[in-house]
Structure formats: structure tokens, C-alpha cells
N, CA and C of each residue as an Amber inpcrd file, in Angstrom:
protein
   204
  69.0970000  86.0350000  37.3780000  68.2080000  85.5270000  36.3410000
  68.3840000  84.0300000  36.1400000  69.1700000  83.3800000  36.9690000
  69.4260000  81.9640000  36.7640000  68.2120000  81.0940000  37.0490000
  67.2490000  81.5940000  37.8140000  66.0490000  80.8230000  38.1290000
  64.9190000  81.1000000  37.1410000  65.1750000  81.9250000  36.1300000
  64.1650000  82.2830000  35.1410000  64.4020000  81.4880000  33.8650000
  63.3070000  81.1400000  33.1930000  63.4020000  80.3280000  31.9810000
  62.4590000  80.8850000  30.9140000  62.8840000  80.8040000  29.6630000
  62.1050000  81.3430000  28.5510000  60.9110000  80.4390000  28.2400000
  59.7210000  81.0620000  28.1350000  58.5210000  80.3070000  27.7800000
  57.9020000  80.7840000  26.4680000  58.3320000  81.9600000  25.9880000
  57.7680000  82.5000000  24.7580000  58.7880000  83.4180000  24.1160000
  58.7780000  83.4520000  22.7810000  59.7010000  84.3120000  22.0380000
  58.9930000  84.8300000  20.8010000  59.1540000  86.1210000  20.5150000
  58.5410000  86.7200000  19.3390000  59.3880000  87.8940000  18.8740000
  59.3090000  88.2050000  17.5850000  59.9840000  89.4030000  17.1080000
  59.0730000  90.6210000  17.1840000  57.8370000  90.4240000  17.6790000
  56.8670000  91.5070000  17.8330000  56.6790000  91.7840000  19.3260000
  57.0030000  92.9970000  19.7430000  56.9760000  93.3320000  21.1670000
  55.5880000  93.1930000  21.7730000  54.5540000  93.6050000  21.0740000
  53.2050000  93.5750000  21.6460000  52.7590000  92.1470000  21.9560000
  53.1880000  91.1870000  21.1590000  52.8350000  89.7850000  21.4410000
  53.4810000  89.3180000  22.7400000  54.7200000  89.6880000  22.9460000
  55.3950000  89.3310000  24.1890000  54.7160000  89.9990000  25.3810000
  54.2960000  91.2470000  25.2190000  53.6190000  91.9590000  26.3040000
  52.2430000  91.3470000  26.6060000  51.5450000  90.8850000  25.5740000
  50.2470000  90.2180000  25.7740000  50.4440000  88.9340000  26.5630000
  51.4440000  88.1420000  26.1880000  51.7260000  86.8960000  26.9090000
  52.0550000  87.2000000  28.3580000  52.8830000  88.1880000  28.5800000
  53.2280000  88.5850000  29.9430000  51.9840000  88.9760000  30.7290000
  51.1040000  89.7570000  30.1210000  49.8820000  90.1830000  30.7900000
  48.9740000  89.0250000  31.1530000  48.8090000  88.0800000  30.2400000
  47.9660000  86.9130000  30.5160000  48.5490000  86.0840000  31.6470000
  49.8560000  85.8980000  31.6250000  50.4900000  85.1350000  32.7000000
  50.3210000  85.8370000  34.0480000  50.4870000  87.1410000  34.0680000
  50.3240000  87.8800000  35.3200000  48.8770000  87.8480000  35.8190000
  47.9020000  87.8120000  34.9010000  46.5030000  87.6610000  35.3000000
  46.2740000  86.3190000  35.9940000  47.1080000  85.3550000  35.7000000
  47.0300000  84.0270000  36.3090000  48.0330000  83.8650000  37.4580000
  48.4510000  84.9790000  38.0410000  49.3590000  85.0070000  39.2000000
  50.7100000  84.3460000  38.9330000  51.2290000  84.5040000  37.7240000
  52.5620000  84.0170000  37.3830000  53.4300000  85.2380000  37.0970000
  54.4970000  85.3900000  37.8540000  55.4320000  86.4930000  37.6070000
  56.1270000  86.2590000  36.2770000  56.1440000  87.2970000  35.4380000
  56.7630000  87.1870000  34.1220000  57.4730000  88.4970000  33.7900000
  58.5170000  88.3830000  32.9980000  59.2400000  89.5610000  32.5220000
  59.4800000  89.4180000  31.0260000  59.5450000  90.5680000  30.3440000
  59.8760000  90.5880000  28.9270000  61.3170000  91.0500000  28.8100000
  62.1140000  90.2430000  28.1420000  63.5260000  90.5550000  27.9310000
  63.7080000  90.9830000  26.4760000  64.1590000  92.2190000  26.2830000
  64.3630000  92.7680000  24.9470000  65.7350000  92.3440000  24.4400000
  65.7400000  91.4920000  23.4320000  66.9980000  91.0350000  22.8380000
  67.1730000  91.5950000  21.4260000  66.4870000  92.6970000  21.1390000
  66.6550000  93.3770000  19.8520000  67.9630000  94.1510000  19.8650000
  68.6140000  94.2220000  18.6990000  69.8160000  95.0350000  18.6250000
  69.4100000  96.4970000  18.7640000  70.3160000  97.3280000  19.2280000
  69.9400000  98.6640000  19.6870000  69.8610000  99.7430000  18.6160000
  70.4320000  99.5420000  17.4630000  70.4750000 100.6200000  16.4870000
  69.2200000 100.6620000  15.6130000  68.9410000  99.5930000  14.9020000
  67.8290000  99.6060000  13.9490000  66.6420000  98.7660000  14.3810000
  66.7740000  97.9830000  15.4170000  65.7070000  97.1130000  15.9270000
  65.1910000  96.1460000  14.8670000  66.0730000  95.6690000  14.0180000
  65.7030000  94.7280000  12.9600000  65.9630000  93.2970000  13.4080000
  67.0990000  93.0670000  14.0250000  67.4970000  91.7250000  14.4180000
  67.2450000  91.5090000  15.8970000  66.8510000  90.2960000  16.2540000
  66.6370000  89.9520000  17.6540000  65.1760000  89.6800000  17.9500000
  64.9170000  89.3410000  19.1940000  63.5620000  88.9790000  19.6040000
  63.2520000  89.5330000  20.9860000  61.9930000  89.3630000  21.3620000
  61.5360000  89.6460000  22.7140000  61.2180000  88.3030000  23.3560000
  61.7550000  88.0690000  24.5400000  61.5360000  86.8030000  25.2440000
  60.7180000  87.0470000  26.5030000  59.7840000  86.1430000  26.7790000
  59.0380000  86.1750000  28.0350000  59.6340000  85.0980000  28.9320000
  60.0180000  85.5050000  30.1300000  60.6380000  84.6020000  31.0900000
  59.7530000  84.4580000  32.3200000  59.7160000  83.2480000  32.8740000
  59.0190000  82.9870000  34.1320000  59.9720000  82.2340000  35.0510000
  59.6290000  82.1840000  36.3070000  60.4480000  81.4210000  37.2370000
  60.2830000  79.9360000  36.9560000  61.3400000  79.1960000  37.1910000
  61.3940000  77.7760000  36.8360000  60.2070000  76.9800000  37.3810000
  59.7680000  77.2700000  38.6020000  58.6650000  76.4990000  39.1990000
  57.3210000  76.7690000  38.5210000  57.2250000  77.8450000  37.7320000
  55.9790000  78.1680000  37.0270000  55.9990000  77.7210000  35.5680000
  57.0400000  77.0360000  35.1530000  57.2260000  76.6810000  33.7490000
  56.0620000  75.8870000  33.1700000  55.6580000  74.8090000  33.8190000
  54.5960000  73.9530000  33.2590000  53.2700000  74.6830000  33.1700000
  52.8960000  75.4010000  34.2120000  51.6350000  76.1430000  34.1970000
  51.6690000  77.2370000  33.1330000  52.7680000  77.9590000  33.0450000
  52.8890000  79.0290000  32.0550000  52.8130000  78.4780000  30.6330000
  53.5020000  77.3990000  30.3720000  53.4760000  76.7860000  29.0450000
  52.0660000  76.3340000  28.6820000  51.3740000  75.7520000  29.6380000
  50.0030000  75.3080000  29.4100000  49.0870000  76.4870000  29.0810000
  49.2180000  77.5670000  29.8130000  48.3930000  78.7570000  29.5620000
  48.6940000  79.3300000  28.1760000  49.9590000  79.4260000  27.8310000
  50.3360000  79.9900000  26.5270000  49.7820000  79.1370000  25.3870000
  49.8770000  77.8300000  25.5040000  49.4250000  76.9400000  24.4320000
  47.9130000  76.8870000  24.3070000  47.1910000  76.9740000  25.4310000
  45.7460000  76.7540000  25.3970000  44.8860000  78.0060000  25.4720000
  45.4440000  79.1190000  25.9300000  44.6010000  80.3080000  26.1290000
  44.9790000  81.5040000  25.2700000  46.1080000  81.4480000  24.5830000
  46.5550000  82.5900000  23.7970000  46.6680000  82.1730000  22.3390000
  46.0500000  82.9600000  21.4770000  46.2010000  82.7090000  20.0330000
  46.3650000  84.0560000  19.3330000  47.2530000  84.0730000  18.3650000
  47.5050000  85.3020000  17.5980000  47.0760000  85.1120000  16.1730000
């Protein structure tokens, strides 16, 4: 995972999944990393990671094409 970098973070899983889906529609490999604690799912976040070489394109897509 050393070549992967965080481009989005949310405490709502569906938002992270939407971002991942939009990035994949634009041919950018993305993964959602669940950083929620395991018992009550109250603390923590969901992170969307992309490969380092896709960082600028992914950030641009997230800022300009996705709104919640």
C-alpha cells in the first residue's frame, strides 16, 4: 500500500463508495479503506485511496464532479 495515497475521507461509507465509483468510471483504480473501530462503528472514517500517479487527476475529479 506504499504507492497508494488518500484522496478522500468521510465518516459516511456510501460517500466513500460513490467517490470510488466515480473514479473507477474515469479509469482510476481506487479502494475504500475502512478505518472505523470494529465494535460500535462510531469512531473512525472511510478513506478512498488511489495510486500516487493518479493523485492529481483524482483530486480534480473529486473537486469538480462530485458534490454531496
